[in-house]
PDB file of C-alpha atoms in Angstrom:
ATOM      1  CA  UNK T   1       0.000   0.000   0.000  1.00 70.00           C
ATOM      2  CA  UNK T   2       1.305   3.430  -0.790  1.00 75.00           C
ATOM      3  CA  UNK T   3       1.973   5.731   2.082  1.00 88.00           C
ATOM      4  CA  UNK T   4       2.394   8.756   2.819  1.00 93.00           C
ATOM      5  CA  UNK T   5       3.383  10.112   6.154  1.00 94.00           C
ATOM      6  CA  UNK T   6       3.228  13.269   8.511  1.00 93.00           C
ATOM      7  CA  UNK T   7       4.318  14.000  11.903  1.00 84.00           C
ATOM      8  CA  UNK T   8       0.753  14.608  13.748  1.00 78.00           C
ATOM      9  CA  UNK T   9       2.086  17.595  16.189  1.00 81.00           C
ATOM     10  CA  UNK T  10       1.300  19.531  17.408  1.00 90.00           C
ATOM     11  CA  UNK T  11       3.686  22.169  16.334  1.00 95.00           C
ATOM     12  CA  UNK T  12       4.153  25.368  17.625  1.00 96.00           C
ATOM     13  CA  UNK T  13       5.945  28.329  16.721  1.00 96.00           C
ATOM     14  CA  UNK T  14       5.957  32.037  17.615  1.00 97.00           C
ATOM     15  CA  UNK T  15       4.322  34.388  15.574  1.00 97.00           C
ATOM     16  CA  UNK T  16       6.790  35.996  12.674  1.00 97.00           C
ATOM     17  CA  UNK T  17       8.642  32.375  12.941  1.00 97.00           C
ATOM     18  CA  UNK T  18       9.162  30.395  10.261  1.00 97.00           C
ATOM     19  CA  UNK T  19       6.841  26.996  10.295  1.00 97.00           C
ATOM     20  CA  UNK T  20       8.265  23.844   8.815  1.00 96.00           C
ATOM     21  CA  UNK T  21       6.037  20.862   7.745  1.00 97.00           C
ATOM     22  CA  UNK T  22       7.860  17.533   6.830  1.00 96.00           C
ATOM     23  CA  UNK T  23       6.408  14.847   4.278  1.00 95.00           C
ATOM     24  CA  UNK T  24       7.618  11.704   3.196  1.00 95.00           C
ATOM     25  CA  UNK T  25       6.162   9.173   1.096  1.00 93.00           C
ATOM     26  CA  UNK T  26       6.646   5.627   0.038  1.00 89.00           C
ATOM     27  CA  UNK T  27       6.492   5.524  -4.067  1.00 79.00           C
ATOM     28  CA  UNK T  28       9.501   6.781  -6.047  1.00 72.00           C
ATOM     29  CA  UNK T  29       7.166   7.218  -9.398  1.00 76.00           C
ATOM     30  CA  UNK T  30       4.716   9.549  -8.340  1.00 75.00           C
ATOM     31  CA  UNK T  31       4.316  12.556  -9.850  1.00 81.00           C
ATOM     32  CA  UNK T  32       1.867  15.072  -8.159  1.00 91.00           C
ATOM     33  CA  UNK T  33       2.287  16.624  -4.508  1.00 94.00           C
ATOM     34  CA  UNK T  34      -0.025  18.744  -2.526  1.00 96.00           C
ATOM     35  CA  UNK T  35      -0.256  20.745   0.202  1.00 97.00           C
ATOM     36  CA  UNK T  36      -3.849  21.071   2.009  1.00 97.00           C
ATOM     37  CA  UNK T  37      -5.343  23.801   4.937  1.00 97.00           C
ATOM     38  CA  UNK T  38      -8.139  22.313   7.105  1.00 97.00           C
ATOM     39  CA  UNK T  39      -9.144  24.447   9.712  1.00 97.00           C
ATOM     40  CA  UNK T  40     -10.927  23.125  12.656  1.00 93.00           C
ATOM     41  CA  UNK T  41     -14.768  21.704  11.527  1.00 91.00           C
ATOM     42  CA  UNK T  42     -13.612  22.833   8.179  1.00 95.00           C
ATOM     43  CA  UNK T  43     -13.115  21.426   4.691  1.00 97.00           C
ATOM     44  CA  UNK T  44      -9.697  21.214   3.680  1.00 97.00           C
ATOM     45  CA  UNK T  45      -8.378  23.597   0.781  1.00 96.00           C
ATOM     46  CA  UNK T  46      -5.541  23.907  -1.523  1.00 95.00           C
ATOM     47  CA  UNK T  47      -2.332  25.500  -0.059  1.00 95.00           C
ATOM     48  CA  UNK T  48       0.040  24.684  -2.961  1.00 95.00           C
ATOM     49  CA  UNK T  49       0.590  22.050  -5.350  1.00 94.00           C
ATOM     50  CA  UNK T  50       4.015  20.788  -6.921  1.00 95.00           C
ATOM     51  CA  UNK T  51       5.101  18.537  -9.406  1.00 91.00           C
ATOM     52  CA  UNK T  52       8.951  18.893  -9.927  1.00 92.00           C
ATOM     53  CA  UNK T  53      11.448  18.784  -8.097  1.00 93.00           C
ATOM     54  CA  UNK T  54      12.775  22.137  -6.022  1.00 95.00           C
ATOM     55  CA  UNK T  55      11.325  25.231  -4.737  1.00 96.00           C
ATOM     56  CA  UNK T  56       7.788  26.475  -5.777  1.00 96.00           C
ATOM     57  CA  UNK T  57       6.923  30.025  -3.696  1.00 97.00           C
ATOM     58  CA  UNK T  58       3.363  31.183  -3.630  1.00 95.00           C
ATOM     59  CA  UNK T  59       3.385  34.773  -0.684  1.00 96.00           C
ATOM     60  CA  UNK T  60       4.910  33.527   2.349  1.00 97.00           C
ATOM     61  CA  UNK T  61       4.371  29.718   1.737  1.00 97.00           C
ATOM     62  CA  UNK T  62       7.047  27.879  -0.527  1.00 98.00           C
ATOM     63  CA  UNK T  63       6.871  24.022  -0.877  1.00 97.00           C
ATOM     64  CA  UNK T  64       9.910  21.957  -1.453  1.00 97.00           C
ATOM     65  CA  UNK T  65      10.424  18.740  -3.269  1.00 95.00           C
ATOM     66  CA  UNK T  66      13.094  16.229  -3.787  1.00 94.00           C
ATOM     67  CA  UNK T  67      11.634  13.155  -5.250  1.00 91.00           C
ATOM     68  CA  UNK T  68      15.202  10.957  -4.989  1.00 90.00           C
ATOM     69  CA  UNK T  69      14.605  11.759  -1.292  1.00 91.00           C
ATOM     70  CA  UNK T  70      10.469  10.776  -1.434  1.00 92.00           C
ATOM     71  CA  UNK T  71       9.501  13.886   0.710  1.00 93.00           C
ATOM     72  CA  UNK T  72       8.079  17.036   0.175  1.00 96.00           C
ATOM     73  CA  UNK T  73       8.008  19.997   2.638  1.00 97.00           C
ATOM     74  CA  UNK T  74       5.845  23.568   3.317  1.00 97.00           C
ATOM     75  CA  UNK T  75       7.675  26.525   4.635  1.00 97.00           C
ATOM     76  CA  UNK T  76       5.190  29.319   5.953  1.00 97.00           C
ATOM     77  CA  UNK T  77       7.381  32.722   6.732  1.00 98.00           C
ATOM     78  CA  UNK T  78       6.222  35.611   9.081  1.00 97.00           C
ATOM     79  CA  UNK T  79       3.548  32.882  10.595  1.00 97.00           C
ATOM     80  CA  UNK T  80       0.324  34.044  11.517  1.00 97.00           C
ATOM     81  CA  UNK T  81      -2.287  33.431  14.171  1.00 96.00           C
ATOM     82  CA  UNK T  82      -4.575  32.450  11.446  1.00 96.00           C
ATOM     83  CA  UNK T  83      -2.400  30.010  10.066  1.00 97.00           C
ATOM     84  CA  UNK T  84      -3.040  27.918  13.199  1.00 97.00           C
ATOM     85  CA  UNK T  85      -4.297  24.577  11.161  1.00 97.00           C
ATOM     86  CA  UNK T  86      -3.653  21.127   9.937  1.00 96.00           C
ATOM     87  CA  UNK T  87      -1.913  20.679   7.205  1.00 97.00           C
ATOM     88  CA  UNK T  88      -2.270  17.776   5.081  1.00 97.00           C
ATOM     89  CA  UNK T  89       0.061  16.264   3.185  1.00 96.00           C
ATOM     90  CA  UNK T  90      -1.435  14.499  -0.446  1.00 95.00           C
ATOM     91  CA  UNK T  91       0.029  12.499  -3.494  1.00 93.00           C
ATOM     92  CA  UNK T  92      -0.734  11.526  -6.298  1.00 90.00           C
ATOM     93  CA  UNK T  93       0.271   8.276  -8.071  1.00 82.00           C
ATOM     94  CA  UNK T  94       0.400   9.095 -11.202  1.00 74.00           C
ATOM     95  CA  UNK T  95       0.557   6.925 -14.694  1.00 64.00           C
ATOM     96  CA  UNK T  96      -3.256   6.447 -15.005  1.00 67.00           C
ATOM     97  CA  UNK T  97      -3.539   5.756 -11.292  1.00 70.00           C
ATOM     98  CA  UNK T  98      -6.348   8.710 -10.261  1.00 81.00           C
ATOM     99  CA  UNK T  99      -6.386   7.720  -6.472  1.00 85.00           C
ATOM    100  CA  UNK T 100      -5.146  10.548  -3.797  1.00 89.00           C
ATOM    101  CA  UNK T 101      -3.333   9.697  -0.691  1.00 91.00           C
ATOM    102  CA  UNK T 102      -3.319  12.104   2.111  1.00 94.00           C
ATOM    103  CA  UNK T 103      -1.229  11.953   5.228  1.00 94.00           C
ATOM    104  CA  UNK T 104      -2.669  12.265   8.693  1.00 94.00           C
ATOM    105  CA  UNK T 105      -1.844  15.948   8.511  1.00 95.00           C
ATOM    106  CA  UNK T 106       0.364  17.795  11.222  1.00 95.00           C
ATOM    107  CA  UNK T 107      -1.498  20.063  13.665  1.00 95.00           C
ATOM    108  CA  UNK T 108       0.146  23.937  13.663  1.00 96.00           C
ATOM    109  CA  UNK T 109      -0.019  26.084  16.311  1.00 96.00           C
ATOM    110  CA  UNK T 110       1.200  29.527  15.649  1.00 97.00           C
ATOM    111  CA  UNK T 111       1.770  31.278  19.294  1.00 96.00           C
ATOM    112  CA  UNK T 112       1.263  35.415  19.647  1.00 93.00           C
TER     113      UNK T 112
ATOM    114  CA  UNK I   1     -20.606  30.563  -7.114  1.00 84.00           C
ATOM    115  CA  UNK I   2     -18.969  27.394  -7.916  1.00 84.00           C
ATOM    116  CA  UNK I   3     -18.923  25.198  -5.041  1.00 94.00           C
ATOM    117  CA  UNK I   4     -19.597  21.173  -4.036  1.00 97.00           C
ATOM    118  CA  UNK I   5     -22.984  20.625  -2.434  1.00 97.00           C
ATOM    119  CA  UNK I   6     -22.962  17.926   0.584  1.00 97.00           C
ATOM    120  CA  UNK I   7     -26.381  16.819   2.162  1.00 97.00           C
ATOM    121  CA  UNK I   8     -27.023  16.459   4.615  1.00 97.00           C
ATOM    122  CA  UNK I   9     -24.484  18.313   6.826  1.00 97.00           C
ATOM    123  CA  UNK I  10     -25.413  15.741   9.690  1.00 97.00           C
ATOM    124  CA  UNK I  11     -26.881  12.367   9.727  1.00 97.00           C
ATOM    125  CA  UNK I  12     -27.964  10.290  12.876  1.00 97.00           C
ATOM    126  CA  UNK I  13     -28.913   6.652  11.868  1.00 96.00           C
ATOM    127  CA  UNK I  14     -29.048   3.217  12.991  1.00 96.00           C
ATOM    128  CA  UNK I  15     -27.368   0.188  11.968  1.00 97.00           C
ATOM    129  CA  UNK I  16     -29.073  -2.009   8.826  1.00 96.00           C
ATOM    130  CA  UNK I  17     -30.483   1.103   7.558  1.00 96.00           C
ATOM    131  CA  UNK I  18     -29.592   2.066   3.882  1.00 97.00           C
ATOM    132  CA  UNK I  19     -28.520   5.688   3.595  1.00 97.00           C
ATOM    133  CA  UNK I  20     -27.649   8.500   0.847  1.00 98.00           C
ATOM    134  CA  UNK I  21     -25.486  10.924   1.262  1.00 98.00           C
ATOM    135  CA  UNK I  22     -25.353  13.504  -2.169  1.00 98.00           C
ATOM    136  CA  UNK I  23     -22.851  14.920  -3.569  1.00 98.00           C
ATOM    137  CA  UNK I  24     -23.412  17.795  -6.469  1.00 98.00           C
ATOM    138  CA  UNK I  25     -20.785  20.146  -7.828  1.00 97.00           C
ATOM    139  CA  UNK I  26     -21.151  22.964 -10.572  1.00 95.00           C
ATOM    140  CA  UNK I  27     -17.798  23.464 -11.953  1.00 94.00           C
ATOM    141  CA  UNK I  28     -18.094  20.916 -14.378  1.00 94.00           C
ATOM    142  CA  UNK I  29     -15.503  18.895 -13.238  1.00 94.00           C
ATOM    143  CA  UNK I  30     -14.376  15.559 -14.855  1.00 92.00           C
ATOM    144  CA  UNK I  31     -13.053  13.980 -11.532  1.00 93.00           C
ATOM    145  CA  UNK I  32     -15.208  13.626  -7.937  1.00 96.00           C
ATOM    146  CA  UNK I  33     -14.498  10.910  -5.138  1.00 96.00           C
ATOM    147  CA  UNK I  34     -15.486  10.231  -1.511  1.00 98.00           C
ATOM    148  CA  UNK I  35     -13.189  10.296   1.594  1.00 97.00           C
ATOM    149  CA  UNK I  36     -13.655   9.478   4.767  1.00 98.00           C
ATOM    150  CA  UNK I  37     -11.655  11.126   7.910  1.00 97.00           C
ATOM    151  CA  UNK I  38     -11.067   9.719  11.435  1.00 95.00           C
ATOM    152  CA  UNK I  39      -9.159  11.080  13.927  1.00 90.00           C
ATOM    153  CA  UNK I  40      -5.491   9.649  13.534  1.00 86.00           C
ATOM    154  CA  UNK I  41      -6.089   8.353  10.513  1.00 89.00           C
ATOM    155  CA  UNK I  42      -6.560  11.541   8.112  1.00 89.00           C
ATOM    156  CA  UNK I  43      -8.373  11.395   5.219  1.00 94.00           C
ATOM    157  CA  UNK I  44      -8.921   8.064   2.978  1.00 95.00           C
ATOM    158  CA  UNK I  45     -10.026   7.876  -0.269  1.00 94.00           C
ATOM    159  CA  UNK I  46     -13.668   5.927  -0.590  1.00 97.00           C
ATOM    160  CA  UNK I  47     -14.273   5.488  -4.002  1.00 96.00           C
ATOM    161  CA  UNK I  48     -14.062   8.188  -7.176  1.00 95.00           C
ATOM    162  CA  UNK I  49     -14.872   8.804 -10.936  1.00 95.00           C
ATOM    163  CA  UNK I  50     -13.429   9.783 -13.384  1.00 91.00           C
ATOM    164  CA  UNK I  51     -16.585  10.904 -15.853  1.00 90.00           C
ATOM    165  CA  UNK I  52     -19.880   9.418 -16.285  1.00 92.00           C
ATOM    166  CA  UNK I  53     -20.914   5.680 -15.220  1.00 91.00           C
ATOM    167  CA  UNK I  54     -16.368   5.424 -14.493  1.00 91.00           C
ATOM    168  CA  UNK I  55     -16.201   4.958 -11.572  1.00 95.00           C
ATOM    169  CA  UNK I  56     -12.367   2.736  -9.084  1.00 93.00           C
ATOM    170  CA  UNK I  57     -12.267   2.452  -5.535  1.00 93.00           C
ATOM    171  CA  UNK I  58      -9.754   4.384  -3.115  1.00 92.00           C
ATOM    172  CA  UNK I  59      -8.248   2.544  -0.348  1.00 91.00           C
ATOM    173  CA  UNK I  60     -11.314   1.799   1.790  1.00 95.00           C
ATOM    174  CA  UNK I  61     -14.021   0.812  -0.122  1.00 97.00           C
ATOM    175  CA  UNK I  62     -15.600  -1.612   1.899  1.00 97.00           C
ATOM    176  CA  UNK I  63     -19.334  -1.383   2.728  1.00 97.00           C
ATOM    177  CA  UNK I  64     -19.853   2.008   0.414  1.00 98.00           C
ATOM    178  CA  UNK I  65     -21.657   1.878  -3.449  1.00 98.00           C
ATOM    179  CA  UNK I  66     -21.427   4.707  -5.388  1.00 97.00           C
ATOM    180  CA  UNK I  67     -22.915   5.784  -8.446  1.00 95.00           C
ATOM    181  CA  UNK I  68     -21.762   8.604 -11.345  1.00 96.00           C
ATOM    182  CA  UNK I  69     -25.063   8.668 -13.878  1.00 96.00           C
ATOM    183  CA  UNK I  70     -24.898  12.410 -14.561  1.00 96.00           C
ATOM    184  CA  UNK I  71     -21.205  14.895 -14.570  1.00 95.00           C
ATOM    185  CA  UNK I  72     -22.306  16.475 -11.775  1.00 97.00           C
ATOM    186  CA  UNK I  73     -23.655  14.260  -9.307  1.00 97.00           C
ATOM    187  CA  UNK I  74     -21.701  11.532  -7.297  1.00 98.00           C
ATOM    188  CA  UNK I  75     -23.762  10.034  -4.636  1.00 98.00           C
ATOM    189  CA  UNK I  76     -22.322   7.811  -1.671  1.00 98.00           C
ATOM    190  CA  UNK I  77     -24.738   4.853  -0.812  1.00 98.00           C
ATOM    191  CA  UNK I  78     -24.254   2.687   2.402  1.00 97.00           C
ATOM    192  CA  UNK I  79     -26.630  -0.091   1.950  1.00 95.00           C
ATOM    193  CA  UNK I  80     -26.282  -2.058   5.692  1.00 97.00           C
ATOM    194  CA  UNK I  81     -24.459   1.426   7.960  1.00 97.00           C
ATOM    195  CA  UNK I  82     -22.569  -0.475  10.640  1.00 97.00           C
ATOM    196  CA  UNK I  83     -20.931   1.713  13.708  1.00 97.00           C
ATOM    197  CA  UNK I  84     -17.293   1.679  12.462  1.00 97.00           C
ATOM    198  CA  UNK I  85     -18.676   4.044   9.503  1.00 98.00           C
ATOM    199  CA  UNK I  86     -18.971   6.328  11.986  1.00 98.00           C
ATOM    200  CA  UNK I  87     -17.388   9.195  10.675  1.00 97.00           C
ATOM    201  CA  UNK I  88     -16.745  12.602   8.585  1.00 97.00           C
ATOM    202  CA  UNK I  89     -17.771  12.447   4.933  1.00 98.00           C
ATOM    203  CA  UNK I  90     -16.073  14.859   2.195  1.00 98.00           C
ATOM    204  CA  UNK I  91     -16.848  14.809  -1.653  1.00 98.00           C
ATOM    205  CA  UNK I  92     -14.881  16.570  -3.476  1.00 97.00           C
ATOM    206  CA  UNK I  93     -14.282  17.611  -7.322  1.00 96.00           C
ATOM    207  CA  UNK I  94     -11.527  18.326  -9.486  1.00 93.00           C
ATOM    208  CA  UNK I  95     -10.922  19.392 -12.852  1.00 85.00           C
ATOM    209  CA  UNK I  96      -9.126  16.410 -15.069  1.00 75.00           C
ATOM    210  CA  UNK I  97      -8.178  14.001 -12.097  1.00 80.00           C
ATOM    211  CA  UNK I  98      -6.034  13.268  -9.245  1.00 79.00           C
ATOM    212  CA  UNK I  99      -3.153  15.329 -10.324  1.00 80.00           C
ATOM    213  CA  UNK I 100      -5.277  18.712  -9.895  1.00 85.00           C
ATOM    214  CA  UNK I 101      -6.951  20.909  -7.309  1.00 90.00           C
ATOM    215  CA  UNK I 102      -9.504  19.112  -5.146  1.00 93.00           C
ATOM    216  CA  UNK I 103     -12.356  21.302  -4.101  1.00 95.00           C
ATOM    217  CA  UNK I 104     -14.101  20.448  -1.282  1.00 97.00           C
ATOM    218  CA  UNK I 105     -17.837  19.927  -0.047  1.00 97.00           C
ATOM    219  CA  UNK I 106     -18.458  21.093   3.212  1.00 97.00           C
ATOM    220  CA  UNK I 107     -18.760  17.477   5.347  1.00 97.00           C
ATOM    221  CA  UNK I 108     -21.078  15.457   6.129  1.00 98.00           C
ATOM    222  CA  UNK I 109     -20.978  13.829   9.864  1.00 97.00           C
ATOM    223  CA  UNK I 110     -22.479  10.425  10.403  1.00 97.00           C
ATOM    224  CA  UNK I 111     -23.251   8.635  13.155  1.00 97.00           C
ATOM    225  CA  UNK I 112     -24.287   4.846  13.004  1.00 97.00           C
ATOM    226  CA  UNK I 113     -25.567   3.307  16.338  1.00 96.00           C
TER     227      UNK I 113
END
């Protein structure tokens, strides 16, 4: 079964900090990488999405990605109160397979 | 407004008791599917489609029919609810397939005693 894996949290870090969410997953070959915000009793929504390897920058959030590695990361800079979610982690297989894996998702705290 | 309709936004049943849950969206996307999320265990993939009457299952597919006979409907059927489907419901929709955007309906919370 393909995996992909988060570390649950909770995370904290100061306000104007930078936040660092980890991702790794278990299949070499896939091709599509997403990041996800669910607030609490929310539906999650589309942080950023990347598909090759490197930096991708979008404001203050830049994902990462180094597929020889299998993990993708999310930097947030000058963190927020109202960035206080979980993020989710999700990946897609790729060559005809249409399924989407998400991770457990990692539980930020940003602290005033 | 483009958005994916979920209903209903909570559900209270009983076990043996088939249920519906719909899913509509108006983006006209080719790609919806089902998850499921449980504390600790994040969200799972149910079942999705891919376009009309296409339809593969996700990782946990077990005790869950669904059903793609028009673009932009995608209901979730559990025929015989048992307790351990207790749980959050999202649909969601996406343009061309897995490798795009999700968007999101807003949940649907079932509870099977």
């Amino acid at each position: 079964q393909k995996e992909v894996e988060q570390n649950s949290g909770p995370l904290s870090v100061p306000e104007g900090a930078i936040a660092s969410l980890n991702c790794t997953y278990s299949d070499r070959v896939s091709q599509s990488f997403f990041w996800y915000r669910q607030y609490s009793g929310k539906s999650p929504e589309l942080i950023m999405s990347i598909y090759s390897n490197g930096d991708k920058e979008d404001g203050r959030f830049t994902a990462q990605l180094n597929k020889a590695s299998q993990y993708v990361s999310l930097l947030i800079r000058d963190s927020q109160p109202s960035d206080s979610a979980t993020y989710l982690c999700a990946v897609n297989w790729g060559f005809g397979n249409e399924k989407l894996t998400f991770g457990t998702g990692t539980r930020l705290t940003i602290i005033p | 407004e483009a958005q994916v309709t979920q209903n209903p936004r909570y559900l209270i049943t009983v076990t043996g008791k088939k249920l519906t849950v719909t899913c509509s969206q108006n983006m006209n996307h080719e790609y919806m599917s089902w998850y499921r999320q449980d504390p600790g265990l994040g969200l799972r993939q149910i079942y999705y489609s891919m376009n009309v009457e296409v339809t593969d299952k996700g990782d946990v597919p077990e005790g869950y029919k669904v059903s793609r006979k028009e673009k932009r409907n995608f209901p979730l059927i559990l025929e015989s609810p048992s307790p351990n489907q207790t749980s959050l419901y999202f649909c969601a929709s996406g343009g061309q397939g897995a490798n795009e955007k999700l968007f999101f309906g807003s949940g649907t919370q079932l509870s099977v005693l």
